[in-house]
Coordinates of N, CA, C and O in Angstrom, one line a residue:
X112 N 41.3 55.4 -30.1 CA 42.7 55.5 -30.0 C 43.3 54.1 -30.1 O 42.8 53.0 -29.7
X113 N 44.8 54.4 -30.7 CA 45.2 52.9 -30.8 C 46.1 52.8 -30.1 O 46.9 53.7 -29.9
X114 N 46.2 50.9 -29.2 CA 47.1 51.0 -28.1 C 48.4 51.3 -28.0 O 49.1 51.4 -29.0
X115 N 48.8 51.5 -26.7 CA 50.4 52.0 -26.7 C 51.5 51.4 -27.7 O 52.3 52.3 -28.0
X116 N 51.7 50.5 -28.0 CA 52.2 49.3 -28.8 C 52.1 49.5 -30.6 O 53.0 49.1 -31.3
X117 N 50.9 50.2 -31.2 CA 50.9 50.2 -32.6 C 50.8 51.9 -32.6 O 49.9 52.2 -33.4
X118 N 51.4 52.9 -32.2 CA 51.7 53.9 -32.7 C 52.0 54.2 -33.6 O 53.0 53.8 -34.1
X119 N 50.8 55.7 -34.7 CA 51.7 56.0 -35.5 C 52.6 57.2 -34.8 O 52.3 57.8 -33.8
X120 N 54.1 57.3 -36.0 CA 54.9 58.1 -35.5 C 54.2 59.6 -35.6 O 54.5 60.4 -34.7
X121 N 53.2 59.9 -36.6 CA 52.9 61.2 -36.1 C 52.1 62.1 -35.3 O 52.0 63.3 -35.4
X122 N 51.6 61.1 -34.1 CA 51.1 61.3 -33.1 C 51.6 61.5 -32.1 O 51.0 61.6 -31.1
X123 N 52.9 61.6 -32.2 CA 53.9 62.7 -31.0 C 54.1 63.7 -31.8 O 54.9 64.4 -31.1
X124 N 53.9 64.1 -32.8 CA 54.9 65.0 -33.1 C 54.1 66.9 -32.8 O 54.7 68.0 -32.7
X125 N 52.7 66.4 -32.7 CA 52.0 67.8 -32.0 C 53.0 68.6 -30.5 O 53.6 69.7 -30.5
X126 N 52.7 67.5 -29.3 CA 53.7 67.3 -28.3 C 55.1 67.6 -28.5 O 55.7 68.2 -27.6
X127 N 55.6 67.3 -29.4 CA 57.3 67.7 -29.5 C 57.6 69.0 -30.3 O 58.6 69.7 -30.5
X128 N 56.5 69.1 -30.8 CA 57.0 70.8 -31.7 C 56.5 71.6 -30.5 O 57.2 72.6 -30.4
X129 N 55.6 71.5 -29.7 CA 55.4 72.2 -28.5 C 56.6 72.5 -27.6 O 56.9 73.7 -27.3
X130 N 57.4 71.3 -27.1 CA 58.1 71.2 -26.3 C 59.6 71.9 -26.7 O 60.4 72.6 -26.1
X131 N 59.9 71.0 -28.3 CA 61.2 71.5 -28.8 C 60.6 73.3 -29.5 O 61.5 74.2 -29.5
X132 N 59.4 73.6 -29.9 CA 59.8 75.1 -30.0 C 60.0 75.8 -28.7 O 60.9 76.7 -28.6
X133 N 59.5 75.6 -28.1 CA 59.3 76.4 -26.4 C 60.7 76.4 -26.0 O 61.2 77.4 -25.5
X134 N 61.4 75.4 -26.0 CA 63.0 75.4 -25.5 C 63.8 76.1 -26.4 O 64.9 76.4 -26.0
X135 N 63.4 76.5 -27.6 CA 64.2 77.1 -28.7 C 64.6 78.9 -27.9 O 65.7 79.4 -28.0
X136 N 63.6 79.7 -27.2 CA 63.9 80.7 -27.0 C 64.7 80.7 -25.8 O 65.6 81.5 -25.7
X137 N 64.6 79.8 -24.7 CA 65.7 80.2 -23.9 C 67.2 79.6 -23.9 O 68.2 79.8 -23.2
X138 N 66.9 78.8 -25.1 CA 68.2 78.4 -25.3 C 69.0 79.4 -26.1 O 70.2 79.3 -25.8
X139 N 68.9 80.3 -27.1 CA 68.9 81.7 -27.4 C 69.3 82.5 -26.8 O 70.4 83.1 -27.1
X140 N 68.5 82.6 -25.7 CA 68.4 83.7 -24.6 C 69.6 83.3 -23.8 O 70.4 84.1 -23.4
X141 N 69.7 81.8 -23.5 CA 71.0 82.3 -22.3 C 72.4 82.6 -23.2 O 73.3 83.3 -22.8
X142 N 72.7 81.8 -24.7 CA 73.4 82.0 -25.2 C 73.4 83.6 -25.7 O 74.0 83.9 -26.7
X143 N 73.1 84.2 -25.3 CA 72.9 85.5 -25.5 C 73.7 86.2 -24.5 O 74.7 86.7 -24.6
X144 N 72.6 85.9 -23.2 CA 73.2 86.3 -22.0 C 74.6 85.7 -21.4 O 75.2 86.2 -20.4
X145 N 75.1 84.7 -22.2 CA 76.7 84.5 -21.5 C 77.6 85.0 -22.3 O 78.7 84.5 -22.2
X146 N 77.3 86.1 -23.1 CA 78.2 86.9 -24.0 C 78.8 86.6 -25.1 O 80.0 86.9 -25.4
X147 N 77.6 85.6 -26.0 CA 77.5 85.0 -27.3 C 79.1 84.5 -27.8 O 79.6 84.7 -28.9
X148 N 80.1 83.7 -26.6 CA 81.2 83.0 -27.1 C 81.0 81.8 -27.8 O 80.2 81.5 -28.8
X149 N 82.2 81.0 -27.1 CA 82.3 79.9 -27.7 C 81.7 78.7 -27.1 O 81.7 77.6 -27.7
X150 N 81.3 79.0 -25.7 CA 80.1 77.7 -25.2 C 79.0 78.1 -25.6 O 78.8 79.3 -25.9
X151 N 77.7 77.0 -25.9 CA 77.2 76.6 -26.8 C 75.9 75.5 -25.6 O 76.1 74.3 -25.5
X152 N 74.7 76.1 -24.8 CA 74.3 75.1 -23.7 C 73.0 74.7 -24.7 O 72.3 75.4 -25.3
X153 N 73.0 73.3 -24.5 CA 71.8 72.7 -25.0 C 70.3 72.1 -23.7 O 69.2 71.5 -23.7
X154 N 71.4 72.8 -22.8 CA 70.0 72.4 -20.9 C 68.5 72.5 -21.6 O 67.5 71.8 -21.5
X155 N 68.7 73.5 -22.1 CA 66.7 73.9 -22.3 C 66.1 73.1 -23.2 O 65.0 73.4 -23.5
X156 N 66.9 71.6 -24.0 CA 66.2 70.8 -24.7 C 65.6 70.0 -23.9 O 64.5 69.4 -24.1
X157 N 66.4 70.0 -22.4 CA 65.9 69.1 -21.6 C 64.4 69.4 -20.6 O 63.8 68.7 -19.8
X158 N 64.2 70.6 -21.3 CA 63.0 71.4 -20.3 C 61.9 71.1 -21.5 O 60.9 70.5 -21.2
X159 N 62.4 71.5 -23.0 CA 61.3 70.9 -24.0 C 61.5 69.8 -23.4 O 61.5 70.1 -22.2
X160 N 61.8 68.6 -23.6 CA 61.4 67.3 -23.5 C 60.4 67.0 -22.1 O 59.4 66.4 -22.2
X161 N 60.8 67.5 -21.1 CA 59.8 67.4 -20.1 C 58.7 68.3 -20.6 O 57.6 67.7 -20.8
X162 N 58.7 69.2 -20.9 CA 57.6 69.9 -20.8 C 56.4 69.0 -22.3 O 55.3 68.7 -22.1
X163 N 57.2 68.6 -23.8 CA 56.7 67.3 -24.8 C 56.2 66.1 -24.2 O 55.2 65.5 -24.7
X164 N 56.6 65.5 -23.0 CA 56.8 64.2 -22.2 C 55.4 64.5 -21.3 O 54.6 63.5 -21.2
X165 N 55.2 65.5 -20.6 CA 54.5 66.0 -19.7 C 53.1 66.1 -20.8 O 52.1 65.4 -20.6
X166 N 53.3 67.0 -21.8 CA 52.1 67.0 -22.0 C 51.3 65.6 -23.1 O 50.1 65.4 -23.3
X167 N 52.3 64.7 -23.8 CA 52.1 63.8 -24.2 C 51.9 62.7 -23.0 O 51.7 61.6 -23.4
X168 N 52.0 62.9 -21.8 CA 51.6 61.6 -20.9 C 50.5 61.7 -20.3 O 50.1 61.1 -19.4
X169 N 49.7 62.9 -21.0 CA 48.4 63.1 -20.9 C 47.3 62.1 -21.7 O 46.1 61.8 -21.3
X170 N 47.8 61.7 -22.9 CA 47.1 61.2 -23.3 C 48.1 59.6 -24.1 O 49.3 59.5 -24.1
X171 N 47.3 58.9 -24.7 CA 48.1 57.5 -25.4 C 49.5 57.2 -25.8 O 50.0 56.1 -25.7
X172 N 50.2 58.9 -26.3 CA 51.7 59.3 -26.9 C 52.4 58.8 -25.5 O 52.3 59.0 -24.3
X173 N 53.0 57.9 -26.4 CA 54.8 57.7 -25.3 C 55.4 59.4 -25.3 O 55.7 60.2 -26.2
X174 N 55.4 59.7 -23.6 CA 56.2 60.8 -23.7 C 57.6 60.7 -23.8 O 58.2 61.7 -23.5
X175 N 58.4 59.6 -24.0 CA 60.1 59.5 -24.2 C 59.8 59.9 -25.6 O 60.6 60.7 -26.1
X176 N 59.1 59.4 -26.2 CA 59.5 59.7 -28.3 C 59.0 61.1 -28.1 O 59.9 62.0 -28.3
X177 N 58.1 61.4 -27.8 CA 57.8 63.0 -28.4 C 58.9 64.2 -27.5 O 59.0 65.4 -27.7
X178 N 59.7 63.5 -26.4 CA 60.9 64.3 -25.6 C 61.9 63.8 -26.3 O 63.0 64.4 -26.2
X179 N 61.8 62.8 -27.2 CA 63.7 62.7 -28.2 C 63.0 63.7 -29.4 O 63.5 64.8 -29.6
X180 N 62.4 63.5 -29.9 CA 62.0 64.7 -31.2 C 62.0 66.2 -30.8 O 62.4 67.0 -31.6
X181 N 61.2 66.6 -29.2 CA 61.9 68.2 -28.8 C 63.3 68.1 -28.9 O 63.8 69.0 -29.5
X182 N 64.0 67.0 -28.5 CA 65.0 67.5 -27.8 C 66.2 67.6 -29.5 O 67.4 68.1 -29.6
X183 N 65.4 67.0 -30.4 CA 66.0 67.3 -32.0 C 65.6 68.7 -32.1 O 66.5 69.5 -32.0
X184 N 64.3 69.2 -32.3 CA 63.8 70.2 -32.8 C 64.8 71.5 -31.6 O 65.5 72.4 -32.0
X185 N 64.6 71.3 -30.5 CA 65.4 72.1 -29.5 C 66.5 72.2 -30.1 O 66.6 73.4 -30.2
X186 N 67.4 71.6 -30.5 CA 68.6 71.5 -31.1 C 69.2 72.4 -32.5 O 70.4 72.6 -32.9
X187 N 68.1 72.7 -32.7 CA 68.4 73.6 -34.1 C 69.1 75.1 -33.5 O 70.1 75.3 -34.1
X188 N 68.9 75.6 -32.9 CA 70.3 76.5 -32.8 C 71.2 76.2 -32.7 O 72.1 77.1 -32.7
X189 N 71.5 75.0 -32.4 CA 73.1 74.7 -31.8 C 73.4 74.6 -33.2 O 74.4 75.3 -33.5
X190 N 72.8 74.0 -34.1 CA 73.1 73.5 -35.7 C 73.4 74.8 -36.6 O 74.2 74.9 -37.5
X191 N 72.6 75.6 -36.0 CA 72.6 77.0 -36.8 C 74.4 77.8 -36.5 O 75.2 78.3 -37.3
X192 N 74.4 77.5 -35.1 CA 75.5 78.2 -34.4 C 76.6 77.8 -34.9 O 77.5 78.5 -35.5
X193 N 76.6 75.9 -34.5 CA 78.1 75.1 -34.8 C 78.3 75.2 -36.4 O 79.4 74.9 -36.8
X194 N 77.4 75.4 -37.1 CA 77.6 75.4 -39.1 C 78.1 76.8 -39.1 O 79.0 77.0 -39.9
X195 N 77.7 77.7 -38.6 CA 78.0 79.4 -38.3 C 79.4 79.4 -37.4 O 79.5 80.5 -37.1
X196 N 80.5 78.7 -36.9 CA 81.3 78.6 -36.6 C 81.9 77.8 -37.8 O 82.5 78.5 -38.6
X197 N 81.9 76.6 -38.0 CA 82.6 75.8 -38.9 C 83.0 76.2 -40.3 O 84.1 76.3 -40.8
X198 N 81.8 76.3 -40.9 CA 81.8 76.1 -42.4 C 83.0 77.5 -42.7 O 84.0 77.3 -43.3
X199 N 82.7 78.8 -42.2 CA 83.5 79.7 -42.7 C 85.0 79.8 -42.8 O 85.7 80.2 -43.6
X200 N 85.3 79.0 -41.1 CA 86.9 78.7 -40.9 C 87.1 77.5 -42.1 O 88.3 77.5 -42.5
X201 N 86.5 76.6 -42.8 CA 86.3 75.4 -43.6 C 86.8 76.2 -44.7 O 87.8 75.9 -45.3
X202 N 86.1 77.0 -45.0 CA 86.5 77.7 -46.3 C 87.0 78.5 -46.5 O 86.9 79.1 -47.5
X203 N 87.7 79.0 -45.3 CA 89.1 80.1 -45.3 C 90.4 79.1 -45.0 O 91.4 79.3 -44.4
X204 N 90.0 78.0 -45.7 CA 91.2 76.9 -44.9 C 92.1 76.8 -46.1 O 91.7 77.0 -47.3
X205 N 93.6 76.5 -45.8 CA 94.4 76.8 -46.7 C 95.0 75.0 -47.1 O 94.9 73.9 -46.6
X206 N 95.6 75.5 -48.3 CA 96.4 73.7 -48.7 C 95.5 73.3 -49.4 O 94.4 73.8 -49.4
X207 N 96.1 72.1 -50.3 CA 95.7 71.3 -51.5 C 93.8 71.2 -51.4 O 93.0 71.1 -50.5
X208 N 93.7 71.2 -52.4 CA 92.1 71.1 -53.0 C 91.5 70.0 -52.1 O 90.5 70.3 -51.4
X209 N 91.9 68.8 -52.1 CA 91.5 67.4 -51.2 C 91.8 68.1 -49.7 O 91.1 67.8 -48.7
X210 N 92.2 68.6 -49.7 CA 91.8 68.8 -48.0 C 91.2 69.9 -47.8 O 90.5 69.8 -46.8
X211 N 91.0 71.1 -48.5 CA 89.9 71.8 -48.3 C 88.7 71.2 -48.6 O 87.8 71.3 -47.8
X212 N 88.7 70.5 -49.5 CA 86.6 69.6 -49.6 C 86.6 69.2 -48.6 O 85.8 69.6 -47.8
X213 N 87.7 67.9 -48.3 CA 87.8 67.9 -46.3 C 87.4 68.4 -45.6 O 86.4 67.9 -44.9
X214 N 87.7 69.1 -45.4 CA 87.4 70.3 -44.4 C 85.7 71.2 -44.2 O 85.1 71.6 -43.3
X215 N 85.5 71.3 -45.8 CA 84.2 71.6 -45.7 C 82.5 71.0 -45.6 O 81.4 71.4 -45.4
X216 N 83.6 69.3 -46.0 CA 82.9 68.0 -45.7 C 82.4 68.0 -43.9 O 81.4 67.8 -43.3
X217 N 83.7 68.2 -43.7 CA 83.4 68.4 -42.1 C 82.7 69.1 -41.2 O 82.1 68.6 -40.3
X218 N 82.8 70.2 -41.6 CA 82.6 71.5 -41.3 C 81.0 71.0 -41.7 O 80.5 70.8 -40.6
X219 N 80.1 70.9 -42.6 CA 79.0 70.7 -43.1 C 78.4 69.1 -41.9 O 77.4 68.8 -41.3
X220 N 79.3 68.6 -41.9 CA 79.0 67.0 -41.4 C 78.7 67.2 -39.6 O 77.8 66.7 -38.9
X221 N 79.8 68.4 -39.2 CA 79.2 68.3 -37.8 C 78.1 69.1 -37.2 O 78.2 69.7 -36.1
X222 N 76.9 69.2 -38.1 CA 75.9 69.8 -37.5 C 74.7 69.1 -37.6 O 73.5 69.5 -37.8
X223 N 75.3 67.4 -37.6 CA 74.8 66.4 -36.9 C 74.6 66.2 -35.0 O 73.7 65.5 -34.3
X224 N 76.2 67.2 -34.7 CA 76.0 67.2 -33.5 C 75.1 67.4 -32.2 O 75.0 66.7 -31.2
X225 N 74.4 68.8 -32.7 CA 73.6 68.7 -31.9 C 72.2 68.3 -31.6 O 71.7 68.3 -30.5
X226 N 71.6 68.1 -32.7 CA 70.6 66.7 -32.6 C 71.0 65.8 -31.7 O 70.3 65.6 -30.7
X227 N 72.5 64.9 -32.0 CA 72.7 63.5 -31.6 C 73.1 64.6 -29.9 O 72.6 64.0 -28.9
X228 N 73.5 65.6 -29.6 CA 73.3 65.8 -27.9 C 72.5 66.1 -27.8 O 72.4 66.2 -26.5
X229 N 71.3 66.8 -28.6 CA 70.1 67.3 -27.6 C 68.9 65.8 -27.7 O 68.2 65.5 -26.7
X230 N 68.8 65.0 -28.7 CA 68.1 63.7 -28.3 C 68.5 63.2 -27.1 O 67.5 62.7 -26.7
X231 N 69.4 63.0 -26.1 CA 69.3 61.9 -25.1 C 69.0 62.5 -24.1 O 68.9 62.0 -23.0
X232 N 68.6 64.4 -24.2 CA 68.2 65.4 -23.1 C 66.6 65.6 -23.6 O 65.8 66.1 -22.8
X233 N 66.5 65.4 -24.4 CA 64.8 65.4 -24.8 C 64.7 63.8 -23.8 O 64.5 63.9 -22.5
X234 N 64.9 62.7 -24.4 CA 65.2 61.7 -23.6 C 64.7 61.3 -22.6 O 63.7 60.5 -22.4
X235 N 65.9 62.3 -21.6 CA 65.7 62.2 -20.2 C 64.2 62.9 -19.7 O 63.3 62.4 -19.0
X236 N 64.4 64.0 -20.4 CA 63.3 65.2 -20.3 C 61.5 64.3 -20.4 O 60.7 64.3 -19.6
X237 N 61.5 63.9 -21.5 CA 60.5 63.3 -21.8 C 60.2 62.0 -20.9 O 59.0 61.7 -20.5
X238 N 61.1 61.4 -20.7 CA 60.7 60.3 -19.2 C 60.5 60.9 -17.8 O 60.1 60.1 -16.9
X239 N 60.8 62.0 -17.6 CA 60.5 62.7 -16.6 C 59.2 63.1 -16.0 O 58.6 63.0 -14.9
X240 N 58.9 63.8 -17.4 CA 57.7 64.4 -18.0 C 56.8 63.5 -18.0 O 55.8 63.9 -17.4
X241 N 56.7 62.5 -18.4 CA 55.8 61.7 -18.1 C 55.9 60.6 -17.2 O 56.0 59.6 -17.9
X242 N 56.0 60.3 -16.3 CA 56.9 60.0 -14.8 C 55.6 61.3 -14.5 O 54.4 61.1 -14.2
X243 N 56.2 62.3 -14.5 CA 55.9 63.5 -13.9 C 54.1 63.6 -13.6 O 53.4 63.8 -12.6
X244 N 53.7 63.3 -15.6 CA 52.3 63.4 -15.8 C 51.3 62.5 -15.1 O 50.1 62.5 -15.0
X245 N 52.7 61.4 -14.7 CA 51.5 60.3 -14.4 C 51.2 60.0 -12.7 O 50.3 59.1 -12.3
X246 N 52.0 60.8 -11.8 CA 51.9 61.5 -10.7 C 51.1 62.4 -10.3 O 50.7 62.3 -9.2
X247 N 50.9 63.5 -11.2 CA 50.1 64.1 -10.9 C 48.4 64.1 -11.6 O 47.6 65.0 -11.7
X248 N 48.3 62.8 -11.8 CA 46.8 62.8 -12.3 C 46.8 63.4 -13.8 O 45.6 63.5 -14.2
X249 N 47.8 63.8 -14.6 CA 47.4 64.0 -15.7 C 47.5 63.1 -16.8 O 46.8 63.4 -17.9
X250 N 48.3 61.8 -16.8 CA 47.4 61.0 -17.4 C 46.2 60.4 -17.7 O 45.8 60.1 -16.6
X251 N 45.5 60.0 -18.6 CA 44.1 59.7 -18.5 C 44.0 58.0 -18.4 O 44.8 57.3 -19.0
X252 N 43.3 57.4 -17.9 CA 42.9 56.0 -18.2 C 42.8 55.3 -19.7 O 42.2 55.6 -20.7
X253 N 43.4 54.3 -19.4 CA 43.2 53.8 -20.6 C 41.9 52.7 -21.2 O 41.5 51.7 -20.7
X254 N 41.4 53.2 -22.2 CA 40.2 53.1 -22.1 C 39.8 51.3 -22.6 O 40.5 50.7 -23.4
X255 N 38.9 50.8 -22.0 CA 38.7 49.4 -22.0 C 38.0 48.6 -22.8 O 38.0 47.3 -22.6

């Protein structure tokens, strides 16, 4: 194993597709259960990232990187949802040609958003998580 320090990047990414898929269904599910409006909760990226962080602080993986990568991967319904809100009002939008591209420039452009909010809840999640892992004996020693 190579030390904490020369990581490659694809050595979290087992840990964060664990973490960010696993958060994908209850984040679903509660937007489901709050009567599929117009709020939009991204909490359960923060449960992937602990849960990415937790099981990456088991072993060499920084669990804060593999808790910002759930907490992207977690994010993908918000992306699905906020482009499934935007883009259509975008292109039911009325007035000159330059402000409709506008508009659909936008409309396309903010489903950057929930990545950039569900990374700093992976984040947290992932420093927790491994915080967490290394409390309860599931980190391993580093070998000498």
């Amino acid at each position: 194993m190579s030390p904490r320090g020369s990581l490659r990047p694809s050595e979290t990414w087992p840990y964060a597709l664990i973490g960010g898929v696993a958060s994908i269904p209850p984040t679903v599910g509660a937007y489901w259960l709050s009567g599929m409006g117009s709020d939009f909760s991204l909490d359960m990226v923060v449960v992937g990232g602990l849960l990415a962080g937790y099981l990456a602080g088991g072993s060499t993986v920084d669990g804060t990187a593999a808790g910002v990568r759930a907490g992207v991967i977690g994010s993908a319904p918000g992306v699905v949802w906020i482009l499934g809100q935007t883009v259509p009002a975008a292109f039911g939008a009325g007035g000159p040609v330059a402000f409709r591209v506008a508009a659909v420039g936008l409309a396309v452009g903010s489903g950057v958003l929930p990545p950039l909010i569900g990374a700093p809840g992976g984040f947290l999640g992932g420093k927790v998580g491994g915080w967490l892992a290394g409390k309860t004996g599931r980190r391993r020693s580093a070998p000498v």
